[in-house]
Amino acid sequence: MDGTPRFLAQSFEQHFGPASALRVFRAPGRVNLIGEHTDYNLGFVMPMALDLACFTVIAPAPDRVLRVYSMNLEQEGSWPLDAIPSAQPSRDWGDYVLGVARELQLAGYGVPAANLLVWSTVPVGSGLSSSAAIEVAVAAALLGGRSIEPLELAKLCRRAENNFVGMPCGIMDQYIAVFGREGAAVKIDCRSLDHEVVKLPAQAEFLAINTMVKHELGSSAYRHRVAECAAAVEVIRKTHPQVQSLRDVTSAMLASLADQLPPVPAKRARHVVTEDERVEAFVEASRQGDLRRMGELLVASHRSLQHDYEVSCEELDFLVDTAISLPGVYGARMTGGGFGGCTVNMVQPEHALRFQAAISEAYQKRFGLTPEIYPCRPSAGVGEVTAL
Ligand code: ADP
Ligand code: MG
């Protein structure tokens, strides 16, 4: 039996004291294979849920208080239930928890008095979405099996991040934490909120490599890009009033507007429009087992993020450039918001071990940091862990 739940139950009792009626819920992190910075532009993304996940252990509490202990941070937060609706963010990790509790209450799901323990194997702040994993795992624990539409759950957690944490993220991370599929990636249409399960060719392995850096610029640049995309849409709407988001824009439209769009919004829009095209092409290549084409699309995505969207950094570029110079590598690109975090690498299985050793050594030599490497095994979305 997987020892995880027992270890979690023991940790819970160590922290909160003896408890009965413990339940454990799990929500995964994700790696986005392609379709970056397209979700808040209502375009396409193609993540897979990982077997790295956030676990929450929950037990009822006798007082009217919600208490949460993060084993990763060794910190506890507690909030009287009655204070949750009027709570203000405190700009720390508790906002992810409180934001979810608040959205649950606002949506009419009562939040129980409870003790929660959180333990995540998703590297925190590395672009593999530890934030959506904690949001969705906490929401599932607080719901405790009460019925909710999966899409409602994803939207509710996104609102927590948008409205309480203050991060204007799109729907991708919460969506895949809910809808993840074992053994497959998921192509999401961020406008219709439909998805398609995409089996990946067996002859390729995906590996995420962590730069181990997170540049401060990241979250302000993210907000800035969201605003720049909205500004581009405003200009485009003067000629094409039907356009609601960059999702509605085509490359041909952009070309015809070359003298109206200022250079920076034009570059941002070009990234988003071509990235949506690349997601579709990637799915097609994946269906046909065209591994080389898939790899080329990953690299094209990286170049677009590097030069047009300008959200890469020296460490990410180094990892991508090094990866594609090594034998057995189809392609690589940064994944997640950028300015640090991880790359995703598509590698021939028989080269995977040598590849890991070589890239790790090169990165160490260049930056003095040992990159963590995570094999990406597509896993299921949120659920209760039953073997306790
Ligand atoms: P990413 O989602 O790429 O990991 P974010 O910056 O979006 O990075 O989210 C990271 C933040 O989420 C952390 O700084 C912390 O506030 C919160 N978080 C994630 N996992 C945990 C955890 N296990 N315990 C406490 N806080 C967590
Ligand atoms: Mg996040």
PDB file of N, CA and C in Angstrom, residues 57-156:
ATOM      1  N   VAL A  57      -5.170  16.820   4.760  1.00  0.00           N
ATOM      2  CA  VAL A  57      -5.806  15.937   5.740  1.00  0.00           C
ATOM      3  C   VAL A  57      -6.762  16.821   6.523  1.00  0.00           C
ATOM      4  N   ILE A  58      -7.981  16.346   6.711  1.00  0.00           N
ATOM      5  CA  ILE A  58      -8.966  17.185   7.403  1.00  0.00           C
ATOM      6  C   ILE A  58      -9.694  16.373   8.473  1.00  0.00           C
ATOM      7  N   ALA A  59      -9.951  17.046   9.600  1.00  0.00           N
ATOM      8  CA  ALA A  59     -10.792  16.463  10.661  1.00  0.00           C
ATOM      9  C   ALA A  59     -11.627  17.584  11.251  1.00  0.00           C
ATOM     10  N   PRO A  60     -12.831  17.256  11.711  1.00  0.00           N
ATOM     11  CA  PRO A  60     -13.682  18.295  12.292  1.00  0.00           C
ATOM     12  C   PRO A  60     -13.033  18.871  13.557  1.00  0.00           C
ATOM     13  N   ALA A  61     -13.286  20.159  13.835  1.00  0.00           N
ATOM     14  CA  ALA A  61     -12.765  20.797  15.049  1.00  0.00           C
ATOM     15  C   ALA A  61     -13.948  21.204  15.930  1.00  0.00           C
ATOM     16  N   PRO A  62     -13.747  21.221  17.251  1.00  0.00           N
ATOM     17  CA  PRO A  62     -14.860  21.495  18.163  1.00  0.00           C
ATOM     18  C   PRO A  62     -15.258  22.976  18.203  1.00  0.00           C
ATOM     19  N   ASP A  63     -14.325  23.890  17.920  1.00  0.00           N
ATOM     20  CA  ASP A  63     -14.642  25.322  18.003  1.00  0.00           C
ATOM     21  C   ASP A  63     -14.998  25.844  16.612  1.00  0.00           C
ATOM     22  N   ARG A  64     -15.446  27.088  16.524  1.00  0.00           N
ATOM     23  CA  ARG A  64     -15.826  27.616  15.202  1.00  0.00           C
ATOM     24  C   ARG A  64     -14.634  28.286  14.526  1.00  0.00           C
ATOM     25  N   VAL A  65     -13.586  27.460  14.332  1.00  0.00           N
ATOM     26  CA  VAL A  65     -12.338  27.996  13.771  1.00  0.00           C
ATOM     27  C   VAL A  65     -11.853  27.068  12.655  1.00  0.00           C
ATOM     28  N   LEU A  66     -11.283  27.680  11.628  1.00  0.00           N
ATOM     29  CA  LEU A  66     -10.607  26.907  10.577  1.00  0.00           C
ATOM     30  C   LEU A  66      -9.107  27.073  10.810  1.00  0.00           C
ATOM     31  N   ARG A  67      -8.440  25.946  11.015  1.00  0.00           N
ATOM     32  CA  ARG A  67      -6.997  25.967  11.293  1.00  0.00           C
ATOM     33  C   ARG A  67      -6.287  25.184  10.215  1.00  0.00           C
ATOM     34  N   VAL A  68      -5.228  25.741   9.662  1.00  0.00           N
ATOM     35  CA  VAL A  68      -4.495  25.032   8.602  1.00  0.00           C
ATOM     36  C   VAL A  68      -3.008  25.060   8.909  1.00  0.00           C
ATOM     37  N   TYR A  69      -2.407  23.889   8.864  1.00  0.00           N
ATOM     38  CA  TYR A  69      -0.964  23.781   9.086  1.00  0.00           C
ATOM     39  C   TYR A  69      -0.300  23.330   7.792  1.00  0.00           C
ATOM     40  N   SER A  70       0.664  24.105   7.314  1.00  0.00           N
ATOM     41  CA  SER A  70       1.425  23.688   6.135  1.00  0.00           C
ATOM     42  C   SER A  70       2.692  22.990   6.601  1.00  0.00           C
ATOM     43  N   MET A  71       2.776  21.714   6.288  1.00  0.00           N
ATOM     44  CA  MET A  71       3.955  20.957   6.677  1.00  0.00           C
ATOM     45  C   MET A  71       5.166  21.395   5.863  1.00  0.00           C
ATOM     46  N   ASN A  72       4.934  21.874   4.649  1.00  0.00           N
ATOM     47  CA  ASN A  72       6.061  22.346   3.840  1.00  0.00           C
ATOM     48  C   ASN A  72       6.706  23.573   4.482  1.00  0.00           C
ATOM     49  N   LEU A  73       5.861  24.470   4.967  1.00  0.00           N
ATOM     50  CA  LEU A  73       6.384  25.731   5.518  1.00  0.00           C
ATOM     51  C   LEU A  73       6.545  25.678   7.032  1.00  0.00           C
ATOM     52  N   GLU A  74       5.992  24.633   7.651  1.00  0.00           N
ATOM     53  CA  GLU A  74       5.964  24.538   9.115  1.00  0.00           C
ATOM     54  C   GLU A  74       5.335  25.792   9.722  1.00  0.00           C
ATOM     55  N   GLN A  75       4.220  26.191   9.149  1.00  0.00           N
ATOM     56  CA  GLN A  75       3.498  27.370   9.647  1.00  0.00           C
ATOM     57  C   GLN A  75       2.012  27.060   9.731  1.00  0.00           C
ATOM     58  N   GLU A  76       1.371  27.704  10.707  1.00  0.00           N
ATOM     59  CA  GLU A  76      -0.073  27.504  10.854  1.00  0.00           C
ATOM     60  C   GLU A  76      -0.806  28.829  10.688  1.00  0.00           C
ATOM     61  N   GLY A  77      -1.988  28.756  10.106  1.00  0.00           N
ATOM     62  CA  GLY A  77      -2.880  29.913  10.059  1.00  0.00           C
ATOM     63  C   GLY A  77      -4.208  29.489  10.651  1.00  0.00           C
ATOM     64  N   SER A  78      -4.915  30.424  11.321  1.00  0.00           N
ATOM     65  CA  SER A  78      -6.252  30.069  11.821  1.00  0.00           C
ATOM     66  C   SER A  78      -7.179  31.263  11.700  1.00  0.00           C
ATOM     67  N   TRP A  79      -8.422  30.965  11.392  1.00  0.00           N
ATOM     68  CA  TRP A  79      -9.410  32.011  11.150  1.00  0.00           C
ATOM     69  C   TRP A  79     -10.758  31.599  11.746  1.00  0.00           C
ATOM     70  N   PRO A  80     -11.346  32.457  12.598  1.00  0.00           N
ATOM     71  CA  PRO A  80     -12.712  32.176  13.063  1.00  0.00           C
ATOM     72  C   PRO A  80     -13.641  32.143  11.853  1.00  0.00           C
ATOM     73  N   LEU A  81     -14.530  31.168  11.811  1.00  0.00           N
ATOM     74  CA  LEU A  81     -15.393  31.014  10.627  1.00  0.00           C
ATOM     75  C   LEU A  81     -16.176  32.287  10.322  1.00  0.00           C
ATOM     76  N   ASP A  82     -16.643  32.963  11.404  1.00  0.00           N
ATOM     77  CA  ASP A  82     -17.481  34.144  11.180  1.00  0.00           C
ATOM     78  C   ASP A  82     -16.706  35.306  10.564  1.00  0.00           C
ATOM     79  N   ALA A  83     -15.371  35.266  10.701  1.00  0.00           N
ATOM     80  CA  ALA A  83     -14.560  36.376  10.183  1.00  0.00           C
ATOM     81  C   ALA A  83     -14.182  36.172   8.716  1.00  0.00           C
ATOM     82  N   ILE A  84     -14.471  34.979   8.192  1.00  0.00           N
ATOM     83  CA  ILE A  84     -13.982  34.687   6.831  1.00  0.00           C
ATOM     84  C   ILE A  84     -14.598  35.610   5.760  1.00  0.00           C
ATOM     85  N   PRO A  85     -15.907  35.872   5.794  1.00  0.00           N
ATOM     86  CA  PRO A  85     -16.465  36.678   4.697  1.00  0.00           C
ATOM     87  C   PRO A  85     -15.839  38.069   4.584  1.00  0.00           C
ATOM     88  N   SER A  86     -15.419  38.658   5.723  1.00  0.00           N
ATOM     89  CA  SER A  86     -14.873  40.025   5.659  1.00  0.00           C
ATOM     90  C   SER A  86     -13.345  40.031   5.760  1.00  0.00           C
ATOM     91  N   ALA A  87     -12.737  38.852   5.656  1.00  0.00           N
ATOM     92  CA  ALA A  87     -11.274  38.779   5.811  1.00  0.00           C
ATOM     93  C   ALA A  87     -10.565  39.555   4.706  1.00  0.00           C
ATOM     94  N   GLN A  88      -9.403  40.085   5.058  1.00  0.00           N
ATOM     95  CA  GLN A  88      -8.564  40.787   4.084  1.00  0.00           C
ATOM     96  C   GLN A  88      -7.313  39.941   3.830  1.00  0.00           C
ATOM     97  N   PRO A  89      -6.779  40.011   2.609  1.00  0.00           N
ATOM     98  CA  PRO A  89      -5.568  39.230   2.323  1.00  0.00           C
ATOM     99  C   PRO A  89      -4.398  39.698   3.189  1.00  0.00           C
ATOM    100  N   SER A  90      -3.530  38.766   3.560  1.00  0.00           N
ATOM    101  CA  SER A  90      -2.339  39.187   4.315  1.00  0.00           C
ATOM    102  C   SER A  90      -1.072  38.980   3.502  1.00  0.00           C
ATOM    103  N   ARG A  91      -1.241  38.691   2.224  1.00  0.00           N
ATOM    104  CA  ARG A  91      -0.094  38.569   1.302  1.00  0.00           C
ATOM    105  C   ARG A  91       0.879  37.475   1.724  1.00  0.00           C
ATOM    106  N   ASP A  92       0.337  36.372   2.235  1.00  0.00           N
ATOM    107  CA  ASP A  92       1.186  35.208   2.464  1.00  0.00           C
ATOM    108  C   ASP A  92       0.423  33.953   2.036  1.00  0.00           C
ATOM    109  N   TRP A  93       0.985  32.800   2.332  1.00  0.00           N
ATOM    110  CA  TRP A  93       0.427  31.549   1.825  1.00  0.00           C
ATOM    111  C   TRP A  93      -1.004  31.308   2.318  1.00  0.00           C
ATOM    112  N   GLY A  94      -1.330  31.850   3.500  1.00  0.00           N
ATOM    113  CA  GLY A  94      -2.675  31.656   4.041  1.00  0.00           C
ATOM    114  C   GLY A  94      -3.753  32.205   3.118  1.00  0.00           C
ATOM    115  N   ASP A  95      -3.381  33.171   2.263  1.00  0.00           N
ATOM    116  CA  ASP A  95      -4.375  33.751   1.344  1.00  0.00           C
ATOM    117  C   ASP A  95      -4.961  32.700   0.399  1.00  0.00           C
ATOM    118  N   TYR A  96      -4.131  31.704   0.028  1.00  0.00           N
ATOM    119  CA  TYR A  96      -4.620  30.670  -0.896  1.00  0.00           C
ATOM    120  C   TYR A  96      -5.717  29.845  -0.223  1.00  0.00           C
ATOM    121  N   VAL A  97      -5.532  29.611   1.087  1.00  0.00           N
ATOM    122  CA  VAL A  97      -6.482  28.808   1.846  1.00  0.00           C
ATOM    123  C   VAL A  97      -7.732  29.627   2.172  1.00  0.00           C
ATOM    124  N   LEU A  98      -7.479  30.816   2.714  1.00  0.00           N
ATOM    125  CA  LEU A  98      -8.585  31.668   3.124  1.00  0.00           C
ATOM    126  C   LEU A  98      -9.409  32.102   1.901  1.00  0.00           C
ATOM    127  N   GLY A  99      -8.704  32.361   0.800  1.00  0.00           N
ATOM    128  CA  GLY A  99      -9.393  32.756  -0.436  1.00  0.00           C
ATOM    129  C   GLY A  99     -10.374  31.678  -0.884  1.00  0.00           C
ATOM    130  N   VAL A 100      -9.954  30.429  -0.770  1.00  0.00           N
ATOM    131  CA  VAL A 100     -10.819  29.310  -1.156  1.00  0.00           C
ATOM    132  C   VAL A 100     -11.997  29.193  -0.186  1.00  0.00           C
ATOM    133  N   ALA A 101     -11.709  29.307   1.122  1.00  0.00           N
ATOM    134  CA  ALA A 101     -12.787  29.213   2.122  1.00  0.00           C
ATOM    135  C   ALA A 101     -13.816  30.315   1.877  1.00  0.00           C
ATOM    136  N   ARG A 102     -13.309  31.493   1.560  1.00  0.00           N
ATOM    137  CA  ARG A 102     -14.188  32.652   1.342  1.00  0.00           C
ATOM    138  C   ARG A 102     -15.067  32.443   0.100  1.00  0.00           C
ATOM    139  N   GLU A 103     -14.459  31.954  -0.975  1.00  0.00           N
ATOM    140  CA  GLU A 103     -15.242  31.715  -2.199  1.00  0.00           C
ATOM    141  C   GLU A 103     -16.278  30.608  -1.967  1.00  0.00           C
ATOM    142  N   LEU A 104     -15.923  29.607  -1.177  1.00  0.00           N
ATOM    143  CA  LEU A 104     -16.894  28.546  -0.875  1.00  0.00           C
ATOM    144  C   LEU A 104     -18.087  29.142  -0.133  1.00  0.00           C
ATOM    145  N   GLN A 105     -17.788  29.985   0.852  1.00  0.00           N
ATOM    146  CA  GLN A 105     -18.886  30.611   1.612  1.00  0.00           C
ATOM    147  C   GLN A 105     -19.735  31.492   0.704  1.00  0.00           C
ATOM    148  N   LEU A 106     -19.063  32.301  -0.122  1.00  0.00           N
ATOM    149  CA  LEU A 106     -19.804  33.209  -1.018  1.00  0.00           C
ATOM    150  C   LEU A 106     -20.701  32.423  -1.964  1.00  0.00           C
ATOM    151  N   ALA A 107     -20.255  31.223  -2.349  1.00  0.00           N
ATOM    152  CA  ALA A 107     -21.044  30.406  -3.283  1.00  0.00           C
ATOM    153  C   ALA A 107     -22.104  29.584  -2.561  1.00  0.00           C
ATOM    154  N   GLY A 108     -22.188  29.755  -1.234  1.00  0.00           N
ATOM    155  CA  GLY A 108     -23.255  29.080  -0.488  1.00  0.00           C
ATOM    156  C   GLY A 108     -22.883  27.721   0.062  1.00  0.00           C
ATOM    157  N   TYR A 109     -21.604  27.341  -0.046  1.00  0.00           N
ATOM    158  CA  TYR A 109     -21.149  26.091   0.575  1.00  0.00           C
ATOM    159  C   TYR A 109     -20.614  26.454   1.955  1.00  0.00           C
ATOM    160  N   GLY A 110     -21.282  26.041   2.993  1.00  0.00           N
ATOM    161  CA  GLY A 110     -20.796  26.358   4.334  1.00  0.00           C
ATOM    162  C   GLY A 110     -19.409  25.764   4.543  1.00  0.00           C
ATOM    163  N   VAL A 111     -18.564  26.502   5.243  1.00  0.00           N
ATOM    164  CA  VAL A 111     -17.227  25.992   5.558  1.00  0.00           C
ATOM    165  C   VAL A 111     -17.265  25.423   6.972  1.00  0.00           C
ATOM    166  N   PRO A 112     -16.854  24.175   7.154  1.00  0.00           N
ATOM    167  CA  PRO A 112     -16.928  23.561   8.480  1.00  0.00           C
ATOM    168  C   PRO A 112     -15.783  24.025   9.383  1.00  0.00           C
ATOM    169  N   ALA A 113     -16.018  23.986  10.696  1.00  0.00           N
ATOM    170  CA  ALA A 113     -14.914  24.150  11.643  1.00  0.00           C
ATOM    171  C   ALA A 113     -14.033  22.920  11.480  1.00  0.00           C
ATOM    172  N   ALA A 114     -12.754  23.141  11.214  1.00  0.00           N
ATOM    173  CA  ALA A 114     -11.918  21.981  10.892  1.00  0.00           C
ATOM    174  C   ALA A 114     -10.449  22.283  11.130  1.00  0.00           C
ATOM    175  N   ASN A 115      -9.709  21.226  11.354  1.00  0.00           N
ATOM    176  CA  ASN A 115      -8.248  21.295  11.329  1.00  0.00           C
ATOM    177  C   ASN A 115      -7.782  20.660  10.025  1.00  0.00           C
ATOM    178  N   LEU A 116      -6.858  21.351   9.368  1.00  0.00           N
ATOM    179  CA  LEU A 116      -6.334  20.843   8.098  1.00  0.00           C
ATOM    180  C   LEU A 116      -4.822  20.795   8.148  1.00  0.00           C
ATOM    181  N   LEU A 117      -4.284  19.742   7.560  1.00  0.00           N
ATOM    182  CA  LEU A 117      -2.842  19.688   7.356  1.00  0.00           C
ATOM    183  C   LEU A 117      -2.602  19.614   5.854  1.00  0.00           C
ATOM    184  N   VAL A 118      -1.649  20.412   5.387  1.00  0.00           N
ATOM    185  CA  VAL A 118      -1.344  20.465   3.956  1.00  0.00           C
ATOM    186  C   VAL A 118       0.079  19.986   3.739  1.00  0.00           C
ATOM    187  N   TRP A 119       0.237  19.106   2.779  1.00  0.00           N
ATOM    188  CA  TRP A 119       1.583  18.620   2.423  1.00  0.00           C
ATOM    189  C   TRP A 119       1.650  18.495   0.913  1.00  0.00           C
ATOM    190  N   SER A 120       2.596  19.201   0.316  1.00  0.00           N
ATOM    191  CA  SER A 120       2.671  19.196  -1.142  1.00  0.00           C
ATOM    192  C   SER A 120       3.999  18.640  -1.605  1.00  0.00           C
ATOM    193  N   THR A 121       3.948  17.779  -2.618  1.00  0.00           N
ATOM    194  CA  THR A 121       5.182  17.318  -3.251  1.00  0.00           C
ATOM    195  C   THR A 121       5.441  18.108  -4.537  1.00  0.00           C
ATOM    196  N   VAL A 122       4.570  19.060  -4.832  1.00  0.00           N
ATOM    197  CA  VAL A 122       4.798  19.949  -5.982  1.00  0.00           C
ATOM    198  C   VAL A 122       5.814  20.997  -5.526  1.00  0.00           C
ATOM    199  N   PRO A 123       6.912  21.181  -6.274  1.00  0.00           N
ATOM    200  CA  PRO A 123       7.858  22.217  -5.842  1.00  0.00           C
ATOM    201  C   PRO A 123       7.142  23.579  -5.829  1.00  0.00           C
ATOM    202  N   VAL A 124       7.293  24.297  -4.730  1.00  0.00           N
ATOM    203  CA  VAL A 124       6.512  25.526  -4.537  1.00  0.00           C
ATOM    204  C   VAL A 124       7.154  26.694  -5.305  1.00  0.00           C
ATOM    205  N   GLY A 125       6.333  27.349  -6.114  1.00  0.00           N
ATOM    206  CA  GLY A 125       6.814  28.531  -6.831  1.00  0.00           C
ATOM    207  C   GLY A 125       7.716  28.203  -8.008  1.00  0.00           C
ATOM    208  N   SER A 126       7.550  27.033  -8.623  1.00  0.00           N
ATOM    209  CA  SER A 126       8.446  26.615  -9.699  1.00  0.00           C
ATOM    210  C   SER A 126       7.747  26.467 -11.041  1.00  0.00           C
ATOM    211  N   GLY A 127       6.554  26.996 -11.148  1.00  0.00           N
ATOM    212  CA  GLY A 127       5.865  26.934 -12.434  1.00  0.00           C
ATOM    213  C   GLY A 127       5.137  25.629 -12.682  1.00  0.00           C
ATOM    214  N   LEU A 128       5.073  24.750 -11.664  1.00  0.00           N
ATOM    215  CA  LEU A 128       4.314  23.504 -11.827  1.00  0.00           C
ATOM    216  C   LEU A 128       2.989  23.574 -11.068  1.00  0.00           C
ATOM    217  N   SER A 129       2.633  24.797 -10.699  1.00  0.00           N
ATOM    218  CA  SER A 129       1.326  25.077 -10.124  1.00  0.00           C
ATOM    219  C   SER A 129       1.042  24.427  -8.773  1.00  0.00           C
ATOM    220  N   SER A 130       1.935  24.729  -7.850  1.00  0.00           N
ATOM    221  CA  SER A 130       1.647  24.344  -6.466  1.00  0.00           C
ATOM    222  C   SER A 130       0.464  25.152  -5.949  1.00  0.00           C
ATOM    223  N   SER A 131       0.229  26.328  -6.533  1.00  0.00           N
ATOM    224  CA  SER A 131      -0.845  27.202  -6.019  1.00  0.00           C
ATOM    225  C   SER A 131      -2.222  26.602  -6.321  1.00  0.00           C
ATOM    226  N   ALA A 132      -2.443  26.169  -7.547  1.00  0.00           N
ATOM    227  CA  ALA A 132      -3.751  25.572  -7.844  1.00  0.00           C
ATOM    228  C   ALA A 132      -3.901  24.240  -7.106  1.00  0.00           C
ATOM    229  N   ALA A 133      -2.778  23.531  -6.932  1.00  0.00           N
ATOM    230  CA  ALA A 133      -2.852  22.249  -6.210  1.00  0.00           C
ATOM    231  C   ALA A 133      -3.344  22.480  -4.785  1.00  0.00           C
ATOM    232  N   ILE A 134      -2.816  23.496  -4.094  1.00  0.00           N
ATOM    233  CA  ILE A 134      -3.255  23.742  -2.715  1.00  0.00           C
ATOM    234  C   ILE A 134      -4.697  24.267  -2.718  1.00  0.00           C
ATOM    235  N   GLU A 135      -5.032  25.106  -3.670  1.00  0.00           N
ATOM    236  CA  GLU A 135      -6.414  25.638  -3.713  1.00  0.00           C
ATOM    237  C   GLU A 135      -7.428  24.508  -3.877  1.00  0.00           C
ATOM    238  N   VAL A 136      -7.173  23.658  -4.865  1.00  0.00           N
ATOM    239  CA  VAL A 136      -8.155  22.621  -5.188  1.00  0.00           C
ATOM    240  C   VAL A 136      -8.180  21.546  -4.097  1.00  0.00           C
ATOM    241  N   ALA A 137      -7.011  21.227  -3.537  1.00  0.00           N
ATOM    242  CA  ALA A 137      -6.979  20.215  -2.466  1.00  0.00           C
ATOM    243  C   ALA A 137      -7.691  20.727  -1.218  1.00  0.00           C
ATOM    244  N   VAL A 138      -7.524  22.012  -0.907  1.00  0.00           N
ATOM    245  CA  VAL A 138      -8.204  22.590   0.261  1.00  0.00           C
ATOM    246  C   VAL A 138      -9.709  22.662   0.001  1.00  0.00           C
ATOM    247  N   ALA A 139     -10.085  23.078  -1.193  1.00  0.00           N
ATOM    248  CA  ALA A 139     -11.525  23.160  -1.514  1.00  0.00           C
ATOM    249  C   ALA A 139     -12.166  21.776  -1.393  1.00  0.00           C
ATOM    250  N   ALA A 140     -11.489  20.765  -1.930  1.00  0.00           N
ATOM    251  CA  ALA A 140     -12.051  19.406  -1.875  1.00  0.00           C
ATOM    252  C   ALA A 140     -12.203  18.957  -0.426  1.00  0.00           C
ATOM    253  N   ALA A 141     -11.204  19.276   0.405  1.00  0.00           N
ATOM    254  CA  ALA A 141     -11.270  18.871   1.819  1.00  0.00           C
ATOM    255  C   ALA A 141     -12.420  19.594   2.516  1.00  0.00           C
ATOM    256  N   LEU A 142     -12.555  20.889   2.266  1.00  0.00           N
ATOM    257  CA  LEU A 142     -13.613  21.650   2.945  1.00  0.00           C
ATOM    258  C   LEU A 142     -15.003  21.232   2.452  1.00  0.00           C
ATOM    259  N   LEU A 143     -15.061  20.809   1.197  1.00  0.00           N
ATOM    260  CA  LEU A 143     -16.347  20.312   0.678  1.00  0.00           C
ATOM    261  C   LEU A 143     -16.639  18.925   1.243  1.00  0.00           C
ATOM    262  N   GLY A 144     -15.588  18.183   1.523  1.00  0.00           N
ATOM    263  CA  GLY A 144     -15.724  16.872   2.184  1.00  0.00           C
ATOM    264  C   GLY A 144     -16.675  15.935   1.464  1.00  0.00           C
ATOM    265  N   GLY A 145     -16.611  15.929   0.153  1.00  0.00           N
ATOM    266  CA  GLY A 145     -17.426  14.994  -0.608  1.00  0.00           C
ATOM    267  C   GLY A 145     -18.797  15.524  -0.998  1.00  0.00           C
ATOM    268  N   ARG A 146     -19.134  16.764  -0.529  1.00  0.00           N
ATOM    269  CA  ARG A 146     -20.420  17.321  -0.981  1.00  0.00           C
ATOM    270  C   ARG A 146     -20.342  17.543  -2.488  1.00  0.00           C
ATOM    271  N   SER A 147     -21.464  17.416  -3.163  1.00  0.00           N
ATOM    272  CA  SER A 147     -21.386  17.412  -4.623  1.00  0.00           C
ATOM    273  C   SER A 147     -21.204  18.833  -5.159  1.00  0.00           C
ATOM    274  N   ILE A 148     -20.336  18.927  -6.154  1.00  0.00           N
ATOM    275  CA  ILE A 148     -20.101  20.198  -6.848  1.00  0.00           C
ATOM    276  C   ILE A 148     -19.738  19.821  -8.279  1.00  0.00           C
ATOM    277  N   GLU A 149     -20.199  20.614  -9.237  1.00  0.00           N
ATOM    278  CA  GLU A 149     -19.786  20.387 -10.618  1.00  0.00           C
ATOM    279  C   GLU A 149     -18.284  20.594 -10.699  1.00  0.00           C
ATOM    280  N   PRO A 150     -17.553  19.688 -11.367  1.00  0.00           N
ATOM    281  CA  PRO A 150     -16.098  19.869 -11.457  1.00  0.00           C
ATOM    282  C   PRO A 150     -15.703  21.247 -12.003  1.00  0.00           C
ATOM    283  N   LEU A 151     -16.443  21.704 -13.009  1.00  0.00           N
ATOM    284  CA  LEU A 151     -16.089  23.010 -13.586  1.00  0.00           C
ATOM    285  C   LEU A 151     -16.308  24.139 -12.572  1.00  0.00           C
ATOM    286  N   GLU A 152     -17.359  24.002 -11.759  1.00  0.00           N
ATOM    287  CA  GLU A 152     -17.618  24.988 -10.699  1.00  0.00           C
ATOM    288  C   GLU A 152     -16.463  25.037  -9.714  1.00  0.00           C
ATOM    289  N   LEU A 153     -15.953  23.846  -9.396  1.00  0.00           N
ATOM    290  CA  LEU A 153     -14.837  23.753  -8.452  1.00  0.00           C
ATOM    291  C   LEU A 153     -13.600  24.479  -9.002  1.00  0.00           C
ATOM    292  N   ALA A 154     -13.306  24.233 -10.281  1.00  0.00           N
ATOM    293  CA  ALA A 154     -12.148  24.892 -10.900  1.00  0.00           C
ATOM    294  C   ALA A 154     -12.344  26.415 -10.921  1.00  0.00           C
ATOM    295  N   LYS A 155     -13.545  26.838 -11.289  1.00  0.00           N
ATOM    296  CA  LYS A 155     -13.803  28.288 -11.379  1.00  0.00           C
ATOM    297  C   LYS A 155     -13.723  28.955 -10.005  1.00  0.00           C
ATOM    298  N   LEU A 156     -14.264  28.257  -9.012  1.00  0.00           N
ATOM    299  CA  LEU A 156     -14.269  28.805  -7.652  1.00  0.00           C
ATOM    300  C   LEU A 156     -12.821  29.014  -7.156  1.00  0.00           C
TER     301      LEU A 156
END
